[in-house]
């Protein structure tokens, strides 16, 4: 009861003498400090808004311009060519102000106008420079020094996270004829002559008739909106999907592959949770560096970072929504069927890692049983969306259930304390990695809150992992957060010799608050139904994860080939050997060189790639793939344009046989690379064991594969392969074997005289270290 008393600012009792008012000084202190913290955040946001608003100039440059103008006036020069005098004539000031003061004030007004005009000019020049993308098609490492110098000159110094947002170009709308031409080129190798002739006829009819009308509306939107794709992509691809987001949409990221910094579950959670909030502090202050394309000076859009924390997907009957709140000072923790609210701020300060460990251990030691219907409540977020939306409206719209659900949805993020042990371990480390991947992707189908922007899982043996909801941002954004957290946890915070977090504990910390629920029998029935749907989906997922260490990026680059193109060609070769056919292949490419850009599709299965597989014409195939990738990154892709044209046709109520057929084609091979972004945080050369295994996602097609890969250092490539048990023609293990064989065959093809290094064991045992 002590915690309940501390939660209110005062208590009162009625006595014969009147009302006895008892003020709680601790509660009032908490309110005061919370208000101070809130005002500090507002001031920081205001300051950052000013700095970002005048970028690439700085606020101090205004003073420089004012002093320069006043100095020239002191020498009896008029740099304004009479404008200062004109301003002085029309300046609405008191007659009592001296003529000299009026002149100075007019000079300040002119200086401010000149400063703003210089900012506008610099920003316009920077936007034009950032709109130039021909550098991407130049030979690798041969970007013009003039281009680099100009971008650096107009970029200013020490940009904040969002400084470049106003200078990034808008995503251009490709010409209809170009998109149609590229589409037909991409499917030629997948169709016989009769099929291709029919599709060409549909495409020609579309281009000459309905396509131009739809294009007009799309260009109109591109003039009005910052990005003509992103809002529709978020709504129609993610939020309007009515099937479960678990497996179908959410993705995961893994812990270090060979190292567990501490075997103590609560300690790992303590350091990690503290690291997440350090990242949020840097995010709120915009101290994170904007992402710059590797080996270039060109920045990427940062808008996806805005909804990283304090965000939740809210189910609806027709469409879901994404809700974002102001900074929460707590997280929600799930353990053994119970939900706990854990405050991470005390008296206005962030709890230390040791204090968070102490609180987590309290939850682990709590013997309280789950409330009726509470244990598997999370299954609602794992099942179909419409039943969840109806249940939410019926059972969670008022009373104690609404308060507890609000607590989960408004939390900074969600944490699961899992009773299982995961990671590379045991007699069969390869199989243990597969189980680890499935656990992070779907868990028990009720012990994650799949609607949260991200959920973190801490296992009994100290391993951890992350599960991300896809609608609000793409995997590289969550990967950026995850890299920072892993590095800060191990290299900055560290552990004691016993494996505990460092620091002292304030024993007066209030107990974590168990959330209360009143779940009726009808809601329990819906929970069971959602769990059955989710469990069937999870059981159908076949996953295989392996670390390829025979060679990596270093040897591939010596063959003068792009590592990504090399892997994509290996995947084409592996798929053809596995399925005895080619298929439509999806590779995700980012479009963050444009404002509010997200992704575009690289159609990796091209005429050149199929010709390579059949006749070993590798160079032409890899160069074509690089060209397709660069075109996708620079706004000249195929699929987002066709997708938006299809959305416009639906708004207009017109049917296009061409668009309908294009958007119904299955992606039987869906691939994605998530490269490391913050290489400075890790020392892969001296500490190669401190590397993450990357992350993965579920299969897109019922009879297809999902393949995620991560290129780490010079000698490692990690693969995450998914498919469905229900398809008799696919298997993650056999496809993994085909990928390994294809990688070896390709490197032998490109360097037949080079001897491959000795193979290392895939099942290298994990090393547990206490710091």
XYZ file of C-alpha atoms in Angstrom:
771
model
C 0.000 0.000 0.000
C 2.947 2.353 0.446
C 3.290 2.704 -3.326
C -0.383 3.575 -3.673
C 0.003 6.335 -1.092
C 2.977 7.785 -2.925
C 0.957 7.940 -6.130
C -1.302 10.762 -4.868
C -0.286 14.289 -3.960
C -2.422 14.566 -0.858
C -4.899 12.709 1.355
C -7.742 14.048 3.423
C -10.019 12.749 6.184
C -13.175 14.258 7.650
C -13.040 14.687 11.482
C -15.341 16.432 14.005
C -12.876 19.335 13.934
C -13.131 19.638 10.129
C -11.051 18.395 7.210
C -7.557 17.131 7.988
C -5.325 17.703 4.939
C -2.163 15.574 4.751
C 0.228 16.636 2.035
C 2.656 14.058 0.649
C 5.913 15.938 0.151
C 7.431 13.084 -1.855
C 4.511 13.060 -4.298
C 4.589 16.862 -4.631
C 8.334 16.662 -5.240
C 7.733 14.072 -7.980
C 5.170 16.371 -9.632
C 7.542 19.338 -9.429
C 10.491 17.416 -10.882
C 8.298 15.942 -13.603
C 7.223 19.458 -14.562
C 10.836 20.661 -14.633
C 11.789 17.719 -16.851
C 8.876 18.471 -19.171
C 9.856 22.143 -19.507
C 13.481 21.224 -20.164
C 12.320 19.025 -23.040
C 10.197 21.851 -24.448
C 13.126 24.246 -24.324
C 15.394 21.693 -26.028
C 12.783 21.096 -28.739
C 12.385 24.839 -29.275
C 16.150 25.325 -29.502
C 16.505 22.442 -31.950
C 13.599 23.766 -34.024
C 15.409 27.090 -34.368
C 18.740 25.429 -35.254
C 17.097 23.114 -37.791
C 14.931 25.925 -39.174
C 17.929 28.109 -40.104
C 20.151 25.222 -41.284
C 22.621 25.175 -43.088
C 23.339 28.495 -41.368
C 23.557 28.790 -37.592
C 21.766 31.203 -35.215
C 25.117 32.811 -34.384
C 25.607 33.706 -38.057
C 22.738 36.191 -37.681
C 24.833 38.164 -35.204
C 27.777 38.085 -37.612
C 25.629 39.541 -40.438
C 24.210 42.250 -38.151
C 27.680 43.291 -36.928
C 29.001 43.306 -40.499
C 26.184 45.569 -41.703
C 26.526 47.936 -38.727
C 30.286 48.069 -39.258
C 29.889 49.079 -42.906
C 27.379 51.770 -41.866
C 29.919 53.066 -39.346
C 32.354 53.597 -42.236
C 29.582 55.619 -43.951
C 28.994 52.952 -46.596
C 25.499 51.729 -47.519
C 25.582 48.009 -48.383
C 21.775 48.017 -48.651
C 21.765 50.472 -51.593
C 19.121 52.628 -49.926
C 16.956 49.822 -48.493
C 17.865 50.648 -44.880
C 16.664 54.221 -45.401
C 13.412 52.935 -46.948
C 12.872 50.619 -43.984
C 13.524 53.521 -41.609
C 10.856 55.631 -43.348
C 8.187 52.966 -42.874
C 9.322 51.698 -39.481
C 6.398 51.906 -36.991
C 8.371 53.264 -34.010
C 7.791 55.867 -31.380
C 8.646 59.466 -32.312
C 10.643 59.724 -29.109
C 13.217 57.289 -30.489
C 16.310 59.053 -31.733
C 17.225 59.043 -35.417
C 20.369 57.047 -34.657
C 18.391 54.347 -32.832
C 15.946 54.180 -35.747
C 18.861 53.724 -38.147
C 20.336 50.926 -36.036
C 16.944 49.199 -35.775
C 16.436 49.512 -39.531
C 19.892 48.036 -40.094
C 19.020 45.100 -37.838
C 15.779 44.508 -39.770
C 17.676 44.660 -43.071
C 20.389 42.354 -41.712
C 17.749 39.841 -40.641
C 16.110 39.936 -44.066
C 19.501 39.517 -45.744
C 20.350 36.625 -43.405
C 17.064 34.854 -44.171
C 17.612 35.355 -47.886
C 21.112 33.870 -47.609
C 19.676 30.879 -45.726
C 17.033 30.388 -48.418
C 19.687 30.576 -51.136
C 22.013 28.144 -49.377
C 19.171 25.711 -48.753
C 18.059 25.960 -52.381
C 21.616 25.285 -53.560
C 21.925 22.342 -51.160
C 18.618 20.929 -52.369
C 19.799 21.137 -55.973
C 23.060 19.416 -55.067
C 21.222 16.660 -53.174
C 18.928 16.205 -56.187
C 21.961 15.232 -58.256
C 22.285 11.456 -58.240
C 24.483 10.740 -61.214
C 27.350 10.137 -58.780
C 25.724 6.842 -57.895
C 26.257 5.595 -61.444
C 29.914 6.560 -61.495
C 32.631 3.995 -60.905
C 32.831 2.956 -57.257
C 34.973 5.366 -55.263
C 35.270 7.814 -58.192
C 32.792 10.465 -57.047
C 33.748 13.906 -58.291
C 35.725 15.929 -55.740
C 33.798 18.983 -56.916
C 30.512 17.322 -55.954
C 31.853 16.418 -52.513
C 33.268 19.885 -51.920
C 30.075 21.691 -52.928
C 27.880 19.509 -50.726
C 30.241 20.051 -47.771
C 30.291 23.835 -48.334
C 26.502 24.131 -48.355
C 25.909 21.546 -45.629
C 27.045 23.667 -42.720
C 28.727 22.361 -39.582
C 27.575 19.766 -37.058
C 24.096 19.028 -38.418
C 21.432 17.746 -36.045
C 19.398 14.638 -36.816
C 16.709 16.543 -38.725
C 18.860 19.360 -40.123
C 18.777 18.088 -43.712
C 15.024 17.456 -43.840
C 14.144 20.779 -45.456
C 16.890 20.390 -48.078
C 16.167 16.851 -49.229
C 14.564 16.583 -52.665
C 11.086 15.162 -53.208
C 10.749 11.716 -54.763
C 10.251 12.229 -58.516
C 7.389 10.582 -60.401
C 8.852 8.507 -63.268
C 7.380 8.752 -66.736
C 4.687 6.161 -67.488
C 6.492 4.915 -70.581
C 9.736 4.384 -68.636
C 8.051 2.426 -65.829
C 6.091 0.238 -68.259
C 9.222 -0.416 -70.310
C 11.221 -1.396 -67.214
C 8.393 -3.606 -65.979
C 8.163 -5.541 -69.258
C 11.926 -5.914 -69.259
C 11.818 -7.336 -65.702
C 9.248 -10.053 -66.498
C 10.476 -11.096 -69.930
C 12.553 -13.977 -68.597
C 9.663 -15.220 -66.425
C 7.112 -15.561 -69.244
C 6.895 -17.574 -72.418
C 6.290 -15.803 -75.716
C 2.480 -16.082 -75.539
C 2.299 -14.753 -71.974
C 4.713 -11.928 -72.718
C 2.824 -10.916 -75.874
C -0.427 -10.747 -73.874
C 1.203 -8.690 -71.089
C 2.791 -6.339 -73.632
C -0.641 -5.705 -75.146
C -2.149 -4.924 -71.726
C 0.766 -2.614 -70.911
C 0.500 -0.756 -74.224
C -3.234 -0.212 -73.772
C -2.682 1.045 -70.228
C 0.121 3.410 -71.265
C -1.875 4.985 -74.078
C -5.167 5.409 -72.228
C -5.864 5.140 -68.509
C -2.224 5.457 -67.472
C -1.930 9.113 -68.512
C -5.041 10.045 -66.526
C -3.767 8.308 -63.386
C -0.327 9.872 -63.881
C -1.848 13.362 -63.905
C -3.349 12.827 -60.443
C -0.099 11.334 -59.187
C 1.919 14.344 -60.365
C -0.595 16.604 -58.648
C -0.045 14.722 -55.390
C 3.754 14.893 -55.853
C 3.507 18.710 -56.059
C 1.493 18.859 -52.846
C 2.983 16.098 -50.678
C 6.549 15.652 -49.451
C 6.542 12.103 -50.825
C 3.939 10.720 -53.212
C 4.431 7.114 -52.025
C 5.077 6.902 -48.271
C 1.676 7.749 -46.767
C -0.173 5.404 -49.132
C 2.468 2.723 -48.613
C 2.045 2.897 -44.836
C -1.745 2.854 -45.033
C -2.502 0.338 -47.779
C 0.431 -2.066 -47.460
C 0.669 -2.132 -43.666
C -2.242 -0.582 -41.793
C -5.085 -1.906 -43.961
C -3.847 -5.477 -43.860
C -6.374 -7.569 -41.927
C -4.262 -10.690 -41.468
C -1.973 -11.181 -38.430
C 1.050 -8.886 -38.285
C 3.000 -11.509 -36.337
C 5.205 -13.398 -38.859
C 3.516 -11.646 -41.831
C 4.784 -8.138 -41.091
C 6.892 -7.891 -37.932
C 10.610 -8.691 -38.037
C 13.339 -9.393 -35.482
C 16.964 -8.670 -34.598
C 19.377 -10.963 -32.734
C 21.912 -10.515 -29.956
C 25.678 -11.046 -30.270
C 26.333 -14.353 -31.980
C 29.225 -15.732 -29.913
C 29.130 -13.704 -26.680
C 26.670 -13.251 -23.844
C 27.982 -10.308 -21.756
C 26.308 -11.647 -18.605
C 24.328 -14.808 -17.841
C 22.090 -12.912 -15.387
C 18.737 -12.087 -16.992
C 17.904 -9.091 -14.778
C 21.386 -7.590 -15.206
C 21.253 -7.835 -18.994
C 17.858 -6.162 -18.917
C 19.183 -3.444 -16.581
C 22.032 -2.362 -18.853
C 20.007 -2.750 -22.030
C 16.915 -0.835 -20.867
C 19.129 1.964 -19.549
C 20.844 2.071 -22.975
C 17.494 2.373 -24.748
C 16.641 5.439 -22.695
C 20.090 6.965 -23.298
C 19.351 6.576 -27.007
C 15.931 8.199 -26.570
C 17.567 11.119 -24.779
C 19.956 11.621 -27.712
C 17.026 11.251 -30.112
C 14.972 13.898 -28.311
C 17.930 16.269 -28.321
C 18.540 15.403 -32.011
C 22.141 14.573 -31.123
C 22.165 11.472 -33.320
C 24.126 12.080 -36.489
C 22.045 12.015 -39.663
C 22.834 8.939 -41.730
C 25.275 9.655 -44.559
C 25.508 7.244 -47.483
C 28.651 5.140 -47.067
C 31.741 6.717 -48.674
C 29.743 9.767 -49.783
C 28.602 13.125 -48.412
C 24.912 12.603 -49.237
C 22.502 12.484 -46.248
C 19.464 10.251 -45.794
C 16.013 11.195 -44.546
C 15.518 10.837 -40.779
C 11.755 11.222 -40.458
C 11.197 7.554 -39.526
C 13.040 8.133 -36.221
C 10.241 10.400 -34.953
C 7.918 7.547 -33.905
C 10.504 5.129 -32.528
C 9.500 5.317 -28.865
C 6.109 5.782 -27.142
C 4.325 4.443 -30.219
C 1.734 1.726 -30.775
C -0.319 0.361 -33.632
C -4.041 0.582 -32.771
C -6.377 -1.976 -34.397
C -9.453 -0.892 -36.365
C -12.130 -2.751 -38.292
C -11.241 -1.167 -41.656
C -7.743 0.089 -41.007
C -5.306 0.326 -38.126
C -3.710 3.590 -37.019
C -0.323 4.441 -35.544
C -0.500 6.467 -32.328
C 2.486 8.353 -30.928
C 2.559 9.982 -27.492
C 4.909 12.271 -25.611
C 7.804 10.694 -23.721
C 6.656 8.029 -21.281
C 8.637 7.627 -18.076
C 7.915 3.904 -17.841
C 7.978 0.600 -19.710
C 5.627 -2.378 -19.503
C 7.152 -5.748 -18.596
C 5.585 -9.160 -19.217
C 6.590 -12.153 -17.107
C 4.805 -15.460 -16.519
C 1.443 -14.167 -17.648
C 1.577 -10.895 -15.665
C 1.957 -7.329 -16.937
C 3.908 -4.818 -14.841
C 4.360 -1.077 -15.155
C 7.990 -0.226 -14.372
C 8.906 3.436 -13.901
C 12.444 4.168 -15.103
C 12.577 7.730 -13.766
C 12.741 8.612 -10.067
C 12.777 12.197 -8.828
C 13.356 13.394 -12.375
C 16.406 11.231 -13.073
C 16.860 8.104 -15.148
C 17.374 5.029 -12.981
C 20.864 3.570 -13.102
C 21.394 0.150 -14.720
C 21.812 -1.407 -11.261
C 18.520 0.076 -10.086
C 16.710 -1.191 -13.206
C 18.252 -4.639 -12.582
C 16.941 -4.453 -9.010
C 13.432 -3.646 -10.251
C 13.513 -6.365 -12.902
C 14.599 -8.889 -10.284
C 11.612 -7.842 -8.166
C 9.355 -8.765 -11.076
C 11.135 -12.091 -11.576
C 10.708 -12.879 -7.855
C 7.068 -11.742 -7.674
C 4.897 -14.820 -6.844
C 1.594 -13.190 -7.820
C -0.548 -15.296 -10.128
C -1.965 -13.813 -13.371
C -5.482 -12.400 -13.252
C -8.271 -14.323 -14.947
C -7.685 -14.056 -18.713
C -4.451 -12.074 -18.341
C -1.828 -14.718 -19.152
C -2.531 -15.029 -22.887
C -4.013 -11.579 -23.483
C -1.196 -10.668 -25.892
C -2.530 -13.247 -28.369
C -5.069 -10.628 -29.449
C -2.210 -8.675 -31.067
C -0.964 -11.842 -32.800
C -4.226 -12.899 -34.457
C -6.411 -11.367 -37.148
C -6.894 -7.623 -36.873
C -10.705 -7.331 -37.093
C -11.436 -9.601 -34.080
C -8.820 -7.675 -32.084
C -10.379 -4.335 -33.079
C -13.854 -5.507 -32.045
C -12.597 -6.967 -28.774
C -10.712 -3.765 -28.004
C -13.820 -1.641 -28.568
C -16.080 -3.973 -26.566
C -13.940 -5.027 -23.619
C -11.178 -2.399 -23.311
C -12.954 0.924 -23.859
C -13.661 1.737 -20.204
C -12.786 0.936 -16.630
C -9.762 -0.924 -15.378
C -9.168 -2.697 -18.709
C -8.907 0.621 -20.552
C -6.481 2.018 -17.992
C -4.246 -1.047 -18.211
C -4.374 -1.175 -22.028
C -3.567 2.543 -22.188
C -0.579 1.845 -19.966
C 0.763 -0.746 -22.430
C 0.095 1.299 -25.544
C 1.591 4.514 -24.145
C 4.709 2.845 -22.699
C 8.117 3.774 -24.098
C 8.426 0.178 -25.345
C 7.493 -3.370 -24.321
C 9.693 -5.891 -22.511
C 9.292 -9.664 -22.172
C 11.182 -11.651 -19.522
C 11.259 -15.078 -21.148
C 11.774 -18.251 -19.099
C 13.444 -20.049 -22.011
C 17.151 -20.091 -22.861
C 18.148 -19.154 -26.390
C 21.225 -18.528 -28.522
C 23.919 -20.660 -30.096
C 24.316 -23.434 -27.541
C 24.042 -27.145 -26.784
C 25.065 -30.157 -28.836
C 23.410 -28.779 -31.972
C 24.230 -25.036 -32.131
C 22.843 -24.727 -35.678
C 19.403 -25.971 -34.606
C 19.519 -23.738 -31.523
C 19.949 -20.696 -33.780
C 16.836 -21.720 -35.720
C 14.839 -21.978 -32.474
C 16.224 -18.594 -31.388
C 14.982 -16.990 -34.625
C 11.493 -18.475 -34.281
C 11.313 -17.344 -30.664
C 12.110 -13.759 -31.616
C 9.724 -13.804 -34.579
C 6.656 -15.105 -32.744
C 7.538 -16.425 -29.263
C 4.624 -18.322 -27.705
C 2.233 -16.081 -29.679
C 0.946 -14.430 -26.488
C 4.075 -13.286 -24.617
C 4.867 -10.336 -26.915
C 2.827 -7.200 -27.641
C 3.194 -7.193 -31.418
C 1.480 -3.795 -31.817
C 4.214 -1.865 -29.985
C 6.768 -0.067 -32.154
C 9.300 -2.537 -30.788
C 9.422 -5.173 -28.078
C 12.589 -6.419 -26.373
C 12.976 -10.000 -25.171
C 15.359 -11.024 -22.365
C 15.971 -14.744 -21.969
C 16.791 -16.690 -18.849
C 20.452 -17.197 -19.859
C 21.130 -13.492 -20.527
C 20.524 -13.529 -24.284
C 18.218 -10.904 -25.732
C 16.601 -9.839 -28.992
C 14.157 -7.350 -30.517
C 10.882 -7.616 -32.432
C 9.821 -4.640 -34.555
C 6.417 -3.576 -35.880
C 6.803 -2.623 -39.526
C 4.274 0.117 -40.324
C 6.005 3.054 -38.619
C 9.539 2.423 -39.918
C 11.757 0.004 -41.811
C 14.298 -2.404 -40.344
C 17.424 -0.187 -40.746
C 15.927 2.379 -38.343
C 15.359 -0.217 -35.609
C 18.761 -1.744 -36.432
C 20.376 1.650 -35.715
C 18.789 1.660 -32.254
C 19.750 -1.973 -31.677
C 23.405 -1.425 -32.623
C 23.676 1.491 -30.198
C 22.050 -0.515 -27.410
C 24.281 -3.569 -27.868
C 27.432 -1.437 -27.958
C 26.482 0.736 -24.971
C 25.445 -2.307 -22.937
C 28.751 -4.133 -23.416
C 31.406 -1.483 -24.057
C 30.207 1.591 -22.138
C 28.228 0.323 -19.144
C 29.724 -3.122 -18.583
C 29.229 -5.499 -15.655
C 30.833 -6.404 -12.360
C 32.934 -9.542 -11.958
C 29.815 -11.339 -10.695
C 27.846 -10.333 -13.799
C 25.675 -7.661 -12.185
C 25.181 -4.085 -13.382
C 27.475 -1.467 -11.916
C 26.348 1.182 -9.439
C 24.299 1.468 -6.261
C 20.610 0.902 -5.569
C 18.128 3.257 -3.934
C 16.229 0.786 -1.723
C 13.267 3.176 -1.442
C 12.299 2.598 -5.082
C 8.585 1.747 -5.310
C 7.643 -1.773 -6.387
C 6.785 -2.262 -10.076
C 3.019 -1.952 -10.394
C 1.108 -5.017 -11.584
C -1.576 -4.077 -14.091
C -5.128 -5.088 -13.254
C -7.615 -6.706 -15.620
C -11.241 -7.783 -15.564
C -11.482 -10.108 -18.543
C -15.004 -11.535 -19.137
C -15.550 -15.069 -20.420
C -16.533 -13.822 -23.904
C -13.215 -11.987 -24.215
C -11.347 -15.097 -23.052
C -13.022 -16.994 -25.871
C -11.786 -14.408 -28.376
C -8.285 -14.619 -26.899
C -8.357 -18.393 -27.420
C -9.516 -17.993 -31.024
C -6.796 -15.434 -31.791
C -4.213 -17.681 -30.151
C -5.322 -20.626 -32.301
C -4.908 -18.558 -35.471
C -1.506 -17.252 -34.367
C -0.282 -20.670 -33.209
C -1.158 -22.271 -36.548
C 0.726 -19.490 -38.333
C 3.766 -19.828 -36.047
C 3.869 -23.615 -36.277
C 3.878 -23.357 -40.069
C 7.052 -21.249 -40.157
C 10.201 -23.129 -41.132
C 13.327 -21.143 -40.191
C 17.028 -21.659 -40.725
C 19.826 -19.302 -39.654
C 23.472 -19.830 -40.463
C 26.696 -17.873 -40.432
C 28.723 -18.270 -43.633
C 32.397 -17.844 -42.710
C 34.278 -19.473 -45.610
C 34.748 -16.056 -47.205
C 33.013 -12.682 -47.209
C 33.035 -9.168 -48.531
C 36.837 -8.956 -48.635
C 37.346 -11.755 -51.140
C 34.284 -10.768 -53.206
C 35.543 -7.201 -53.651
C 38.923 -8.513 -54.804
C 37.003 -10.012 -57.720
C 35.798 -6.461 -58.558
C 32.169 -7.333 -57.854
C 29.582 -5.684 -55.614
C 29.036 -7.949 -52.565
C 25.278 -7.383 -52.738
C 25.130 -8.240 -56.433
C 27.272 -11.328 -55.757
C 24.859 -12.568 -53.071
C 21.803 -11.808 -55.175
C 23.206 -13.791 -58.089
C 23.998 -16.639 -55.693
C 20.378 -16.544 -54.522
C 19.162 -16.726 -58.137
C 21.402 -19.709 -58.785
C 20.352 -21.387 -55.518
C 16.649 -20.860 -56.203
C 16.904 -22.243 -59.727
C 18.679 -25.344 -58.449
C 16.124 -25.713 -55.649
C 12.940 -25.140 -57.664
C 14.082 -25.820 -61.252
C 12.604 -22.483 -62.329
C 13.029 -18.733 -61.946
C 10.647 -16.495 -59.990
C 9.761 -12.875 -59.383
C 12.322 -11.700 -56.828
C 11.961 -8.820 -54.379
C 14.988 -7.066 -52.937
C 14.317 -4.114 -50.661
C 16.210 -0.936 -51.493
C 15.935 2.332 -49.590
C 14.776 5.644 -51.068
C 15.886 7.732 -48.089
C 17.915 10.038 -50.334
C 14.504 11.679 -50.782
C 12.339 13.356 -48.180
C 10.193 10.863 -46.257
C 11.548 8.079 -48.447
C 11.166 4.464 -47.364
C 11.790 1.594 -49.770
C 11.644 0.550 -53.417
C 11.807 -2.882 -55.011
C 14.806 -4.136 -56.929
C 13.599 -6.889 -59.268
C 16.669 -9.071 -58.952
C 15.502 -11.734 -61.371
C 16.369 -10.118 -64.701
C 17.049 -11.366 -68.206
C 20.737 -11.011 -67.435
C 20.514 -13.021 -64.182
C 18.622 -15.869 -65.834
C 21.125 -15.866 -68.698
C 23.927 -16.070 -66.127
C 22.390 -19.072 -64.394
C 21.952 -20.832 -67.689
C 25.267 -19.850 -69.285
C 27.464 -18.431 -66.473
C 27.382 -14.847 -67.814
C 28.091 -13.440 -64.396
C 29.599 -10.030 -65.113
C 26.674 -8.802 -67.189
C 24.205 -10.099 -64.593
C 25.940 -8.439 -61.614
C 26.347 -5.124 -63.449
C 22.672 -5.188 -64.407
C 21.741 -5.834 -60.790
C 23.822 -2.885 -59.635
C 22.119 -0.689 -62.231
C 18.665 -1.802 -61.061
C 19.624 -1.148 -57.432
C 20.888 2.345 -58.188
C 17.824 3.187 -60.241
C 15.584 2.076 -57.382
C 17.499 4.256 -54.896
C 17.295 7.310 -57.152
C 13.528 7.201 -57.702
C 13.482 5.293 -60.995
C 12.066 2.041 -59.631
C 9.052 0.180 -60.952
C 6.835 -1.089 -58.181
C 6.116 1.957 -55.996
C 5.075 3.938 -59.079
C 2.732 1.153 -60.251
C 1.408 0.760 -56.704
C 0.495 4.454 -56.481
C -1.131 4.377 -59.921
C -3.223 1.455 -58.682
C -4.276 3.417 -55.570
C -5.334 6.363 -57.760
C -7.371 4.011 -59.970
C -9.199 2.736 -56.886
C -9.958 6.284 -55.751
C -11.345 7.061 -59.226
C -13.319 3.822 -59.336
C -11.741 2.597 -62.586
C -10.299 -0.832 -63.334
C -6.985 -1.513 -65.025
C -6.409 -5.150 -66.070
C -2.705 -4.350 -66.403
C -2.306 -2.917 -62.883
C -4.519 -5.615 -61.364
C -2.368 -8.352 -62.836
C 0.923 -6.663 -61.960
C 0.011 -6.183 -58.307
C -1.284 -9.739 -57.918
C 1.985 -11.374 -58.978
C 3.525 -13.338 -56.059
C 7.031 -12.614 -54.773
C 8.266 -16.164 -54.254
C 11.730 -14.970 -53.328
C 11.729 -11.958 -51.007
C 15.156 -10.713 -49.924
C 16.647 -7.917 -47.858
C 20.065 -6.820 -46.658
C 20.515 -4.928 -43.385
C 24.102 -3.667 -43.359
C 25.816 -2.455 -40.154
C 25.464 1.326 -39.865
C 27.571 2.386 -36.876
C 30.845 0.621 -37.545
C 32.638 2.962 -35.145
C 30.801 1.363 -32.208
C 32.334 -2.073 -32.798
C 35.829 -3.432 -33.327
C 35.226 -6.417 -35.581
C 38.954 -6.883 -36.241
C 40.094 -7.171 -32.610
C 36.795 -8.384 -31.136
C 35.102 -10.412 -33.872
C 33.014 -12.247 -31.285
C 31.046 -9.056 -30.564
C 28.926 -9.211 -33.692
C 25.188 -9.531 -34.035
C 23.748 -12.313 -36.135
C 21.498 -9.773 -37.862
C 17.771 -10.315 -38.168
C 15.052 -11.780 -40.323
C 11.396 -11.919 -41.319
C 8.721 -14.419 -42.282
C 8.013 -15.722 -45.805
C 5.957 -13.462 -48.075
C 4.428 -16.178 -50.291
C 2.982 -19.506 -49.152
C 5.230 -21.328 -51.633
C 8.227 -19.017 -51.403
C 11.237 -18.019 -49.326
C 12.136 -15.002 -47.232
C 15.883 -14.374 -47.093
C 17.585 -11.740 -44.961
C 21.354 -11.398 -44.995
C 23.874 -9.283 -43.179
C 27.451 -8.733 -44.410
C 29.727 -8.374 -41.377
C 33.389 -7.459 -41.608
C 35.502 -8.973 -44.355
C 34.843 -12.673 -43.763
C 31.277 -13.274 -42.604
C 27.788 -13.280 -44.124
C 24.813 -14.229 -41.936
C 21.669 -15.626 -43.544
C 18.122 -15.926 -42.160
C 15.884 -18.120 -44.321
C 12.156 -18.623 -43.828
C 9.461 -20.615 -45.622
C 6.359 -22.613 -44.717
C 6.117 -26.255 -43.687
C 2.786 -26.463 -45.523
C 4.538 -26.162 -48.893
C 6.046 -29.529 -49.872
C 8.429 -27.924 -52.382
C 10.279 -25.587 -50.006
C 12.578 -26.172 -47.060
C 14.763 -23.675 -45.228
C 17.554 -26.194 -44.563
C 17.788 -27.412 -48.154
C 17.647 -23.873 -49.523
C 20.401 -22.880 -47.086
C 22.536 -25.726 -48.442
C 21.896 -24.510 -51.995
C 22.927 -20.975 -51.028
C 26.216 -22.222 -49.567
C 26.914 -24.264 -52.693
C 26.074 -21.327 -54.969
C 28.387 -18.991 -53.030
C 31.269 -21.459 -53.390
C 30.565 -22.008 -57.096
C 30.473 -18.282 -57.807
C 33.728 -17.501 -56.016
C 35.385 -20.358 -57.887
C 33.995 -18.995 -61.147
C 35.392 -15.510 -60.484
C 38.720 -16.585 -58.982
C 39.448 -20.108 -60.267
C 43.159 -19.879 -59.426
C 42.680 -18.708 -55.838
C 42.573 -21.284 -53.126
C 39.749 -20.824 -50.639
C 40.687 -20.464 -46.967
C 40.123 -23.351 -44.620
C 36.524 -23.696 -43.572
C 35.606 -22.864 -40.015
C 32.964 -24.580 -38.038
C 29.478 -23.074 -38.438
C 28.693 -24.287 -34.988
C 31.380 -22.360 -33.148
C 30.398 -22.517 -29.507
C 29.325 -19.367 -27.802
C 31.574 -17.753 -25.223
C 29.958 -16.330 -22.110
C 31.763 -13.382 -20.624
C 31.200 -11.459 -17.473
C 32.466 -7.925 -17.417
